[in-house]
């Protein structure tokens, strides 16, 4: 069986001070979920992760989640969501 993998990283658009937080499927490069916000905070990445989790809620296969290991991805809210959804 193929192991699914997702990658996440915050991106910054200086012109309007907007941040994009996408979750990308590493197999086909498709966007699994995303969120846009005015600040690079926990709400930005948690909203994106919650939407990504909804896409696999009914599946038994869980993807491996890779991030840039920034502070937002080490906060308790992110880690508890990962654990609750049985993601690695």
Coordinates of C-alpha atoms in Angstrom, one line a residue:
X1 CA 0.0 0.0 0.0
X2 CA 1.1 3.5 -0.7
X3 CA 1.7 5.8 2.2
X4 CA 0.1 9.2 1.7
X5 CA 2.0 12.3 2.8
X6 CA 0.9 15.9 3.2
X7 CA 3.2 18.9 3.5
X8 CA 2.4 22.2 5.1
X9 CA 4.2 25.6 5.2
X10 CA 3.1 29.1 5.8
X11 CA 3.6 31.6 3.0
X12 CA 3.7 35.4 3.2
X13 CA 2.4 37.9 0.7
X14 CA 3.9 41.3 1.6
X15 CA 1.7 43.5 -0.5
X16 CA -1.5 43.0 1.6
X17 CA 0.2 41.4 4.6
X18 CA -1.7 38.2 4.0
X19 CA -0.6 34.7 5.0
X20 CA -1.5 31.5 3.2
X21 CA -1.3 28.2 5.0
X22 CA -1.8 25.3 2.5
X23 CA -1.8 21.6 3.0
X24 CA -0.4 19.9 -0.1
X25 CA -0.7 16.2 -1.1
X26 CA 2.9 15.2 -1.8
X27 CA 1.8 12.5 -4.3
X28 CA 0.1 14.6 -6.8
X29 CA 0.7 18.2 -5.7
X30 CA -3.0 19.0 -5.2
X31 CA -4.1 21.3 -2.4
X32 CA -5.9 19.3 0.3
X33 CA -6.9 22.4 2.3
X34 CA -5.9 26.0 2.9
X35 CA -6.5 29.1 5.0
X36 CA -5.7 32.7 4.5
X37 CA -5.3 35.2 7.3
X38 CA -3.8 38.6 8.3
X39 CA -1.5 37.0 10.9
X40 CA 0.7 33.9 10.9
X41 CA -0.9 32.5 14.1
X42 CA -2.3 29.3 15.5
X43 CA -5.8 30.0 14.1
X44 CA -4.4 30.2 10.6
X45 CA -2.7 26.7 10.7
X46 CA -5.4 25.1 12.9
X47 CA -8.1 26.1 10.5
X48 CA -6.2 24.6 7.6
X49 CA -5.5 21.4 9.5
X50 CA -9.1 21.0 10.6
X51 CA -10.2 21.3 6.9
X52 CA -7.6 18.7 5.9
X53 CA -8.7 16.3 8.6
X54 CA -12.2 16.5 7.3
X55 CA -11.1 15.1 3.9
X56 CA -9.9 11.8 5.5
X57 CA -12.4 11.5 8.4
X58 CA -14.2 8.6 6.7
X59 CA -11.0 6.8 5.6
X60 CA -9.0 4.3 7.6
X61 CA -5.7 5.4 5.8
X62 CA -4.1 8.3 7.5
X63 CA -1.4 10.5 5.8
X64 CA 1.9 11.4 7.3
X65 CA 2.0 15.2 7.9
X66 CA 5.3 17.0 7.2
X67 CA 5.7 20.7 8.2
X68 CA 8.6 23.1 8.4
X69 CA 8.6 22.5 12.2
X70 CA 7.9 26.2 12.9
X71 CA 6.4 27.2 16.2
X72 CA 2.9 27.0 14.9
X73 CA 3.3 23.3 14.3
X74 CA 4.6 22.6 17.8
X75 CA 1.8 24.3 19.7
X76 CA -0.5 22.1 21.8
X77 CA -3.5 22.9 19.6
X78 CA -1.8 21.6 16.5
X79 CA -0.3 18.5 18.2
X80 CA -3.6 17.6 19.8
X81 CA -5.4 17.8 16.5
X82 CA -2.8 15.6 14.9
X83 CA -3.1 13.0 17.7
X84 CA -6.9 13.1 17.8
X85 CA -7.1 12.5 14.0
X86 CA -4.5 9.6 14.3
X87 CA -2.1 11.4 11.9
X88 CA 1.6 11.1 12.1

